[in-house]
PDB file of N, CA, C and O in Angstrom:
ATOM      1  N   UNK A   1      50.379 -17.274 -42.097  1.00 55.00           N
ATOM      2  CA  UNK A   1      49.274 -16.502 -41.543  1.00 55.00           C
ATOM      3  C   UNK A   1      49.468 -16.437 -40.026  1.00 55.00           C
ATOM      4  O   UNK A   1      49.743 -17.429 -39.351  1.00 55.00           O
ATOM      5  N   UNK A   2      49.263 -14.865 -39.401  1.00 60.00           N
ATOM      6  CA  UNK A   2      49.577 -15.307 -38.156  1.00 60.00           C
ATOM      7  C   UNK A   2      47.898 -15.342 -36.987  1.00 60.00           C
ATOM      8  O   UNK A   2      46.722 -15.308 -37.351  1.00 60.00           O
ATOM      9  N   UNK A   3      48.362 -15.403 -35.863  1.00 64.00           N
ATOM     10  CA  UNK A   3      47.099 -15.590 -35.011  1.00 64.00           C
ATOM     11  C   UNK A   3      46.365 -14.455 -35.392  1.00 64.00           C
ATOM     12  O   UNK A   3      45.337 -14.810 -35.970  1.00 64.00           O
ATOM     13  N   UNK A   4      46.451 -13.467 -35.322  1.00 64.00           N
ATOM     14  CA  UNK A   4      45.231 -12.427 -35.720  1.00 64.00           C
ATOM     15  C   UNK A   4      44.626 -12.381 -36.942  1.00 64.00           C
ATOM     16  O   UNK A   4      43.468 -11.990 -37.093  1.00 64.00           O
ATOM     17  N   UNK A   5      45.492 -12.836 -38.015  1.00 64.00           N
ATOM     18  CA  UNK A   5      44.742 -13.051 -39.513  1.00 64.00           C
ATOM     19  C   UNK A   5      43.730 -14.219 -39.151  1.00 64.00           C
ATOM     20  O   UNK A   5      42.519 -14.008 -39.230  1.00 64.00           O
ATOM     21  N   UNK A   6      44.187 -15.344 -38.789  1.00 69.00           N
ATOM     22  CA  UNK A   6      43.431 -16.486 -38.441  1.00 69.00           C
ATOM     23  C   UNK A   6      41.805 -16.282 -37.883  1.00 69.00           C
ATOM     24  O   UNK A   6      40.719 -16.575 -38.383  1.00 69.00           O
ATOM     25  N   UNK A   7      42.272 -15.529 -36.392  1.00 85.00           N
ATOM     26  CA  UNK A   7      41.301 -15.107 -35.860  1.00 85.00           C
ATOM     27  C   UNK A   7      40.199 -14.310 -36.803  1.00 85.00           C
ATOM     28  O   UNK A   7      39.107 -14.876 -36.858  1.00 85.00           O
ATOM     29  N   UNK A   8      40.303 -13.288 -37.426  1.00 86.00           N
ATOM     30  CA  UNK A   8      39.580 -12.646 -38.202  1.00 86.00           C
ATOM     31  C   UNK A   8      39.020 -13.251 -39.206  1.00 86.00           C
ATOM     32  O   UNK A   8      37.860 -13.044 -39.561  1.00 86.00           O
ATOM     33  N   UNK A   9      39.911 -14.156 -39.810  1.00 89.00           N
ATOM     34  CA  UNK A   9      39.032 -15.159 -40.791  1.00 89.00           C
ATOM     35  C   UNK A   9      38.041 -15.617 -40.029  1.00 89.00           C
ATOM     36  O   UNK A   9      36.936 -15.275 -40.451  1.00 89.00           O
ATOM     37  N   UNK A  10      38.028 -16.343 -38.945  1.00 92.00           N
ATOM     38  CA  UNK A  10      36.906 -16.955 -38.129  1.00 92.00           C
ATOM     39  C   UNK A  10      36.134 -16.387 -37.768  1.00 92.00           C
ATOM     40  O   UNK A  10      35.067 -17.001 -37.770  1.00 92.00           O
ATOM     41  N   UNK A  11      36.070 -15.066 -37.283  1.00 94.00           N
ATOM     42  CA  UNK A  11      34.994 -14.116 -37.519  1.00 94.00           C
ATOM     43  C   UNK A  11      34.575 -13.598 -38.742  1.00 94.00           C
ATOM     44  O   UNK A  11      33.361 -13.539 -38.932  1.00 94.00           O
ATOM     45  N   UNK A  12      35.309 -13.224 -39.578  1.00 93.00           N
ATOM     46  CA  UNK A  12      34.610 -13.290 -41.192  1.00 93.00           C
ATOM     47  C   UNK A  12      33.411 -14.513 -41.660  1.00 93.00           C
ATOM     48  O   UNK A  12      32.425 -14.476 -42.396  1.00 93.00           O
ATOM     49  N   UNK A  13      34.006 -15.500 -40.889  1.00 95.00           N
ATOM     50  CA  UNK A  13      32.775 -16.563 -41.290  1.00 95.00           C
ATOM     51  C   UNK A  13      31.945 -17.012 -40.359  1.00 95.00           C
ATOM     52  O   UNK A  13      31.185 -17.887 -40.774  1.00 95.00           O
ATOM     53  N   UNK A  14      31.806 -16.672 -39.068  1.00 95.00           N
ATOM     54  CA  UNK A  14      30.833 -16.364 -38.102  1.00 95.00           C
ATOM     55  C   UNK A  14      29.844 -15.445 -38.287  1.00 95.00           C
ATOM     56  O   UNK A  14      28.636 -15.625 -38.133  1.00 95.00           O
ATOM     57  N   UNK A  15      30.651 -14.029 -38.766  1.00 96.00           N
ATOM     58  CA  UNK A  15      29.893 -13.209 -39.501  1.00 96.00           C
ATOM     59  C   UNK A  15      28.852 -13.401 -40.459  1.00 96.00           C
ATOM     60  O   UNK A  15      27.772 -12.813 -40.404  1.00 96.00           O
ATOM     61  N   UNK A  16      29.264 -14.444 -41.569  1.00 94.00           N
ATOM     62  CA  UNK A  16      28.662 -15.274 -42.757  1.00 94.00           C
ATOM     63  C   UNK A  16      27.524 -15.825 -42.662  1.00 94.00           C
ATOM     64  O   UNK A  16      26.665 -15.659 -43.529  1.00 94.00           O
ATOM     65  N   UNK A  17      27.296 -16.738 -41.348  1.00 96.00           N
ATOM     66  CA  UNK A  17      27.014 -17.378 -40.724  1.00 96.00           C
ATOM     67  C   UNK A  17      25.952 -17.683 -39.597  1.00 96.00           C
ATOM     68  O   UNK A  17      25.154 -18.561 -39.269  1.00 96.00           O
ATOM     69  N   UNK A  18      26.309 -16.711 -39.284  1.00 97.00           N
ATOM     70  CA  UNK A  18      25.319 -15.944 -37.922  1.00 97.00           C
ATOM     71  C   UNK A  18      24.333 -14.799 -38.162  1.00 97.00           C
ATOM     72  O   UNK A  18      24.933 -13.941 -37.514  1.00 97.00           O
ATOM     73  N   UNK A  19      23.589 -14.371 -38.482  1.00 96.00           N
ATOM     74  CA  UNK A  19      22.882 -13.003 -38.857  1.00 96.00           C
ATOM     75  C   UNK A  19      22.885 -11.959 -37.401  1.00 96.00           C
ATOM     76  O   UNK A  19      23.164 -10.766 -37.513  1.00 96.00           O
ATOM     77  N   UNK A  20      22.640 -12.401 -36.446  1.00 97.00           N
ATOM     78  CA  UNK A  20      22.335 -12.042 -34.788  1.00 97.00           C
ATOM     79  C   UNK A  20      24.258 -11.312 -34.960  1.00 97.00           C
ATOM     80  O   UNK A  20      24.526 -10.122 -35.120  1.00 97.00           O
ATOM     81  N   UNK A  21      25.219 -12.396 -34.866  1.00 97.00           N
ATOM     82  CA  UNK A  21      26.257 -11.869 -35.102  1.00 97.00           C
ATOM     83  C   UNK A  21      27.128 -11.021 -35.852  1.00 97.00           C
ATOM     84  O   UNK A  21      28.265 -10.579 -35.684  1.00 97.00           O
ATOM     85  N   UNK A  22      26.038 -10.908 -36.942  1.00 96.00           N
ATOM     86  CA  UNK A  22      26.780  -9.822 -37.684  1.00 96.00           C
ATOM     87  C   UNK A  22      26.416  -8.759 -37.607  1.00 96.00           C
ATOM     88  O   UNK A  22      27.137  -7.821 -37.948  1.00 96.00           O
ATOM     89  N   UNK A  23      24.927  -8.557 -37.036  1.00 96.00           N
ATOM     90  CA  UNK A  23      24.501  -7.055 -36.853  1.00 96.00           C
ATOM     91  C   UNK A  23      25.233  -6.633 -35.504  1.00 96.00           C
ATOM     92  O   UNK A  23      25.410  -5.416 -35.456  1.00 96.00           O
ATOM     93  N   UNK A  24      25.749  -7.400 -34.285  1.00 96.00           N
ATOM     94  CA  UNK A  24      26.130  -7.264 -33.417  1.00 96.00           C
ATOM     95  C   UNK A  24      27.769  -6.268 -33.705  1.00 96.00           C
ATOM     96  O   UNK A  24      28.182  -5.196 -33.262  1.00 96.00           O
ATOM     97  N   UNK A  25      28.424  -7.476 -34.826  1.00 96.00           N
ATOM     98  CA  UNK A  25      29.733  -6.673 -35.265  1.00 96.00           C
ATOM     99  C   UNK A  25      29.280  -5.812 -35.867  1.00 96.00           C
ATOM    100  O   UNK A  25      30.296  -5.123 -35.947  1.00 96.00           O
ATOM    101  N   UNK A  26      28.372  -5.136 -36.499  1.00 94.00           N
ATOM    102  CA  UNK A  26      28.059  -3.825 -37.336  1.00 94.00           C
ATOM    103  C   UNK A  26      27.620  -2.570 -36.099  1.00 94.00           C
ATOM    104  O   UNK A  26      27.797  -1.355 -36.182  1.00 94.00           O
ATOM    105  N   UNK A  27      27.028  -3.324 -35.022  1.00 95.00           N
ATOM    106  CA  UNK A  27      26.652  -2.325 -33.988  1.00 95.00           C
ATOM    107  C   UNK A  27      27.860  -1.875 -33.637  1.00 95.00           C
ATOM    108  O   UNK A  27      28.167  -0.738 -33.995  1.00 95.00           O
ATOM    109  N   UNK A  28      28.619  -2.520 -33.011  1.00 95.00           N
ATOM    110  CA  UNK A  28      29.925  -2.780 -32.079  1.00 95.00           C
ATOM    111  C   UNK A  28      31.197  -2.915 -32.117  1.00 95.00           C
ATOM    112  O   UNK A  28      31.664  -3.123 -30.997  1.00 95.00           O
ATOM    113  N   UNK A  29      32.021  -2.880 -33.021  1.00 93.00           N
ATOM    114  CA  UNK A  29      32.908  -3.623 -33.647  1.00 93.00           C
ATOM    115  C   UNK A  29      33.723  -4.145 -32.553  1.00 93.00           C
ATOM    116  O   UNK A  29      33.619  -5.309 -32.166  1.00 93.00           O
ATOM    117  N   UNK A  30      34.725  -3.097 -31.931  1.00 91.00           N
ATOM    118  CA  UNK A  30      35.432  -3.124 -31.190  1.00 91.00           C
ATOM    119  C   UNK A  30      35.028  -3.967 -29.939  1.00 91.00           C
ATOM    120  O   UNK A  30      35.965  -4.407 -29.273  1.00 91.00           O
ATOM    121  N   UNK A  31      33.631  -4.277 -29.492  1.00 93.00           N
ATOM    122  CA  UNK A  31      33.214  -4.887 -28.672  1.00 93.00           C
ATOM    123  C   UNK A  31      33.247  -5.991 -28.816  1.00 93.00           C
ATOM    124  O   UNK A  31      33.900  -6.755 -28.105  1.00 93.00           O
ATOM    125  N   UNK A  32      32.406  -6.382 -29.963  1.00 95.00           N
ATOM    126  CA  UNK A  32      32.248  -7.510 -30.650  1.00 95.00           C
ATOM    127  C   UNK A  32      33.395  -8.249 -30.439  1.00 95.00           C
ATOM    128  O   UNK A  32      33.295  -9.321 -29.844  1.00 95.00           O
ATOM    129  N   UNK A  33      34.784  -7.742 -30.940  1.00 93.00           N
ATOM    130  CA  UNK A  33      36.045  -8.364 -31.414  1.00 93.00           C
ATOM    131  C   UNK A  33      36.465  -8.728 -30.371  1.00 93.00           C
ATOM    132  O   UNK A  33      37.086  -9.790 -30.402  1.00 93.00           O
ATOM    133  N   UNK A  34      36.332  -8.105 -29.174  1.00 91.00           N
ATOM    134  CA  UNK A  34      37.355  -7.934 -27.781  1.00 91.00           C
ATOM    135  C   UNK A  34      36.227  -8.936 -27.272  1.00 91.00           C
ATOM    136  O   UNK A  34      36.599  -9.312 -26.160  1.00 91.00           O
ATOM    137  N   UNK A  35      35.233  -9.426 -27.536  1.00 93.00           N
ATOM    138  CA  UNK A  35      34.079 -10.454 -26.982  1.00 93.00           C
ATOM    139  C   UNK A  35      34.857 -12.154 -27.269  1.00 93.00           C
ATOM    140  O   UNK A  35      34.962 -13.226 -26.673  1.00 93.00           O
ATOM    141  N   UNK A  36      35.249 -11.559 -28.505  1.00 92.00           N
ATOM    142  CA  UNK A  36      36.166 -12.791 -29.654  1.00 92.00           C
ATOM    143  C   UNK A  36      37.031 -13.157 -29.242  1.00 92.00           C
ATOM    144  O   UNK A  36      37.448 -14.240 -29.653  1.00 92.00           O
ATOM    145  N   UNK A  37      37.760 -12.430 -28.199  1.00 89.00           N
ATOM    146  CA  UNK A  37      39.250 -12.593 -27.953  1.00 89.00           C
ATOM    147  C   UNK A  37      40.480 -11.976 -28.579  1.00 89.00           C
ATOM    148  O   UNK A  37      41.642 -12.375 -28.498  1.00 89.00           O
ATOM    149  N   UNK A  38      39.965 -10.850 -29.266  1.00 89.00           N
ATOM    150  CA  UNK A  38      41.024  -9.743 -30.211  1.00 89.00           C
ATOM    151  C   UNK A  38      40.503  -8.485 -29.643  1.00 89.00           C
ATOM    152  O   UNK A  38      39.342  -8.143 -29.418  1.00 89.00           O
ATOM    153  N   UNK A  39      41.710  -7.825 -29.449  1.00 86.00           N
ATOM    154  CA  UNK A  39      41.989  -7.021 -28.030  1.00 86.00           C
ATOM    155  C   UNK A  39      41.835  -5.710 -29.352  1.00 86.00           C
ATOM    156  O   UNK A  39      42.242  -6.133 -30.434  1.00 86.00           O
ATOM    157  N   UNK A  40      41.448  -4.600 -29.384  1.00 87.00           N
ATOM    158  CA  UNK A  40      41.795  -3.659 -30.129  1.00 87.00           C
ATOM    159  C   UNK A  40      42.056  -2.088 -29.341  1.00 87.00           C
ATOM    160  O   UNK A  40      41.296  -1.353 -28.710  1.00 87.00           O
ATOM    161  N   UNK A  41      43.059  -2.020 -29.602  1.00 89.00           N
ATOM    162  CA  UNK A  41      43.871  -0.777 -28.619  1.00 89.00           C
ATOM    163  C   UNK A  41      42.649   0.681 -28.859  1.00 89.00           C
ATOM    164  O   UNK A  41      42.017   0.861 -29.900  1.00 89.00           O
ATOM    165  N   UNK A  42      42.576   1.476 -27.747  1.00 88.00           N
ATOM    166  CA  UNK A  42      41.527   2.551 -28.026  1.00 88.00           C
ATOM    167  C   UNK A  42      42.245   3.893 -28.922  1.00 88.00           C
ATOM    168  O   UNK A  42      41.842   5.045 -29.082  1.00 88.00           O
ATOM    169  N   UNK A  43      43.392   3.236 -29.379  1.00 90.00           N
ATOM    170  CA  UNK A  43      43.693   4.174 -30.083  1.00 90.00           C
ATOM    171  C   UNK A  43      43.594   3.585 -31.918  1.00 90.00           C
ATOM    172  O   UNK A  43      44.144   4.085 -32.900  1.00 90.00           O
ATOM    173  N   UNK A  44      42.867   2.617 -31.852  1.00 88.00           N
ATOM    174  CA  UNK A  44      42.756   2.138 -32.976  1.00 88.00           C
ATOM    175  C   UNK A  44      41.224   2.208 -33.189  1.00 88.00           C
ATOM    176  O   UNK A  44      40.442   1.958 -32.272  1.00 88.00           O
ATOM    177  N   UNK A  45      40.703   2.664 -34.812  1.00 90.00           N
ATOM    178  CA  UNK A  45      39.211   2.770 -34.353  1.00 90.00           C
ATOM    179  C   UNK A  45      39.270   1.499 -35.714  1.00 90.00           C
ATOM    180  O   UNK A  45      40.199   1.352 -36.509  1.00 90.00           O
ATOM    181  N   UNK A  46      38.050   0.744 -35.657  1.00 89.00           N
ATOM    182  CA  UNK A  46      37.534  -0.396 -36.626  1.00 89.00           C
ATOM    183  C   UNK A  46      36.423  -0.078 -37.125  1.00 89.00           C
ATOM    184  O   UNK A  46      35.460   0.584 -36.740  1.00 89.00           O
ATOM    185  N   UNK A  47      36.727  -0.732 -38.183  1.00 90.00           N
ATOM    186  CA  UNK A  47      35.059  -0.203 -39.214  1.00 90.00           C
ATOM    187  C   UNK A  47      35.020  -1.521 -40.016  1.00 90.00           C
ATOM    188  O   UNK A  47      36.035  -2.126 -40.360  1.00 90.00           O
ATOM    189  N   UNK A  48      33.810  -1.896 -40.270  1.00 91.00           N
ATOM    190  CA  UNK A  48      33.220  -3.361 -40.798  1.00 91.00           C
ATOM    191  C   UNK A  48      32.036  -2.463 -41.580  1.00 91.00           C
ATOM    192  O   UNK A  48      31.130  -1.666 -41.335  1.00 91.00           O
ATOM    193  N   UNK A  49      32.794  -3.274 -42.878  1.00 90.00           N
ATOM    194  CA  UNK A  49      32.238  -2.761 -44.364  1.00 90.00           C
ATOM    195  C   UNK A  49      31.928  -4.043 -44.978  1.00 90.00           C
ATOM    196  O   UNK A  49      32.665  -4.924 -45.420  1.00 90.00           O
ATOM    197  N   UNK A  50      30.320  -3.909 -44.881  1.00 88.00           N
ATOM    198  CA  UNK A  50      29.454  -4.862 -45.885  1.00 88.00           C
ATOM    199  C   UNK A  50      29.821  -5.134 -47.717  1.00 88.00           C
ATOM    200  O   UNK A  50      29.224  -4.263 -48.349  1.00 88.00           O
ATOM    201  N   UNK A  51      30.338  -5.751 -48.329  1.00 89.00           N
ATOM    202  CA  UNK A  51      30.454  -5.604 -49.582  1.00 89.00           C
ATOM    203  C   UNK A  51      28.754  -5.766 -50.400  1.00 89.00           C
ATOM    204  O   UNK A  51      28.266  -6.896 -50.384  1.00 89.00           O
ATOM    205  N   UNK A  52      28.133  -4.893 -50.914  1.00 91.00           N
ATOM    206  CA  UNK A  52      27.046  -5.322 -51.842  1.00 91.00           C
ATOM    207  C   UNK A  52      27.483  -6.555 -52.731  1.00 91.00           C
ATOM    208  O   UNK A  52      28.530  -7.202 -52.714  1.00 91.00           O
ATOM    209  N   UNK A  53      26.561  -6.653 -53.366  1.00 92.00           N
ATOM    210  CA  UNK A  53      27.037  -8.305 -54.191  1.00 92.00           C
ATOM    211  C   UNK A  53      27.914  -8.118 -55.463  1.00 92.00           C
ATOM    212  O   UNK A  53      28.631  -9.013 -55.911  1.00 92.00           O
ATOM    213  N   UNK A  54      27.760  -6.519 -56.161  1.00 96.00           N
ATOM    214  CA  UNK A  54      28.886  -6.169 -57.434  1.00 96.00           C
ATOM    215  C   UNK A  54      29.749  -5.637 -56.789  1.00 96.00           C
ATOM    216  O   UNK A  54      30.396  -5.061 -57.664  1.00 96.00           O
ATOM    217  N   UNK A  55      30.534  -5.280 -55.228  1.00 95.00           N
ATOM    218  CA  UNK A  55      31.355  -4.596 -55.000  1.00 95.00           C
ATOM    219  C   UNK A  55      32.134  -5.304 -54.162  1.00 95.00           C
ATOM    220  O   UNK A  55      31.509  -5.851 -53.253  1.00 95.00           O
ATOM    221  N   UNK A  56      33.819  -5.542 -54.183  1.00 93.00           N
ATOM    222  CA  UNK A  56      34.309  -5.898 -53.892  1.00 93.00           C
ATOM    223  C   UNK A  56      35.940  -5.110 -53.125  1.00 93.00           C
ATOM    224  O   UNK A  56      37.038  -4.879 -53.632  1.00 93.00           O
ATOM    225  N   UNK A  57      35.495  -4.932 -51.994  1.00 89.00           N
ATOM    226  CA  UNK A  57      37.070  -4.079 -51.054  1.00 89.00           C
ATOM    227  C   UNK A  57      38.311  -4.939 -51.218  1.00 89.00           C
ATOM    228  O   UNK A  57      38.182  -6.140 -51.459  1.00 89.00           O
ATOM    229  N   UNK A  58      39.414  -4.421 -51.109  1.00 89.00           N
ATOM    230  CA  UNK A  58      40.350  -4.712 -51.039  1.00 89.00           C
ATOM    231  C   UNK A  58      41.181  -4.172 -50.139  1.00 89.00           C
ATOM    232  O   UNK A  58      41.928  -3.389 -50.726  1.00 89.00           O
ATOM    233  N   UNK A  59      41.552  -4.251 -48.244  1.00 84.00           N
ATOM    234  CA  UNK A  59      41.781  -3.288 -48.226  1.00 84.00           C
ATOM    235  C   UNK A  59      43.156  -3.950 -47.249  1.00 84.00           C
ATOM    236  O   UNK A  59      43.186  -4.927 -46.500  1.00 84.00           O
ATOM    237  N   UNK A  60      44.429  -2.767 -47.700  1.00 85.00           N
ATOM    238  CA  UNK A  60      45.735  -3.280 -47.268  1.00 85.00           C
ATOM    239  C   UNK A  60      45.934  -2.260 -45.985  1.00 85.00           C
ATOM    240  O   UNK A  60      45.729  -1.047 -45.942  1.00 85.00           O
ATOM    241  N   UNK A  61      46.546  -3.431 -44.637  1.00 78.00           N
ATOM    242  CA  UNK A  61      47.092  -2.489 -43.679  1.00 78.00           C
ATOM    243  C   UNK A  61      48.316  -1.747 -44.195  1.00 78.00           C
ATOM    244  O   UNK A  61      49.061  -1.753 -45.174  1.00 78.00           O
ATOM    245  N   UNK A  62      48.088  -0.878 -42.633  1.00 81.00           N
ATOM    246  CA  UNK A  62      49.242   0.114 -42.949  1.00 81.00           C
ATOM    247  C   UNK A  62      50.643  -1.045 -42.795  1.00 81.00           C
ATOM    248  O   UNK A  62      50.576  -2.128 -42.215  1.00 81.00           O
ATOM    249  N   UNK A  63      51.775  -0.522 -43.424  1.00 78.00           N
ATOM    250  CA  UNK A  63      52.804  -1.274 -43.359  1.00 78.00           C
ATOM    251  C   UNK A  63      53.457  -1.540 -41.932  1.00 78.00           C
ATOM    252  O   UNK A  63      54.027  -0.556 -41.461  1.00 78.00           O
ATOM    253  N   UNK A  64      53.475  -2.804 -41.094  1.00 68.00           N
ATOM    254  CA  UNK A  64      54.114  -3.238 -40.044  1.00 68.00           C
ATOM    255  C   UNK A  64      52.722  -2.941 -39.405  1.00 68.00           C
ATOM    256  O   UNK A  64      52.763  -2.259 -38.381  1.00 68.00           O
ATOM    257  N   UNK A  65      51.827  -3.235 -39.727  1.00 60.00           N
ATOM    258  CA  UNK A  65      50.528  -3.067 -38.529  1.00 60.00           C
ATOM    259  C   UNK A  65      50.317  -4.167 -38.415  1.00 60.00           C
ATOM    260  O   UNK A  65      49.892  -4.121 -37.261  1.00 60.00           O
ATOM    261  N   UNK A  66      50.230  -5.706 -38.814  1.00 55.00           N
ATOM    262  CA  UNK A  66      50.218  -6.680 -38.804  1.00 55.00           C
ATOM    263  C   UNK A  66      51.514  -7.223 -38.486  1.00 55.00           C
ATOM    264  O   UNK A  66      52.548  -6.958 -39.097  1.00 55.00           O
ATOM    265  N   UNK A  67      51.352  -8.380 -37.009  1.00 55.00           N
ATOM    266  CA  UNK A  67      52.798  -8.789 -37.106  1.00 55.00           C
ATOM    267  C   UNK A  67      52.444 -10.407 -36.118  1.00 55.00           C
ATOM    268  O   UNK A  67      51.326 -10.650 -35.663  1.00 55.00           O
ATOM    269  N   UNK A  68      53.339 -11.099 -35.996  1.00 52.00           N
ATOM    270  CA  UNK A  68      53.254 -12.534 -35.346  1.00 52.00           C
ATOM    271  C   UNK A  68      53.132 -12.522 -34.368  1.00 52.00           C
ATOM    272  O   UNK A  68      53.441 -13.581 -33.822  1.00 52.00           O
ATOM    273  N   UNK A  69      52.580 -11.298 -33.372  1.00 50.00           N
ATOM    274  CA  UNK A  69      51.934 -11.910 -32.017  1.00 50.00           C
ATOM    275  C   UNK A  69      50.236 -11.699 -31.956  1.00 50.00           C
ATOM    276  O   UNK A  69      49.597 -12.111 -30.987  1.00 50.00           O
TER     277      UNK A  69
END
């Protein structure tokens, strides 16, 4: 797993965790994240998708969008 998967897990469960913080990442994303210490380029847009309790995402980056720095 590298630092940015990591990172995101830890906000996945801050998210969990926090109610104040998760409406903040639902307002904001990109703010939110770059608040976190994960930088997101303005050519990248983010979207944070609530799962209801029967629905479950699965969702795969594009290939080589994830990498070890």
């Amino acid at each position: 797993m590298n630092k940015q998967q990591t990172s995101l897990g830890a906000i996945i469960t801050k998210a969990l965790q926090d109610e104040d913080f998760r409406q903040r990442l639902n307002a904001d994303q990109a703010g939110t994240l770059k608040a976190e210490g994960i930088e997101v380029p303005e050519s990248v847009t983010v979207r944070v998708v609530a799962d209801p309790e029967n629905v479950r995402h699965v969702v795969l980056p594009a290939v080589g969008a994830l990498s070890d720095d």
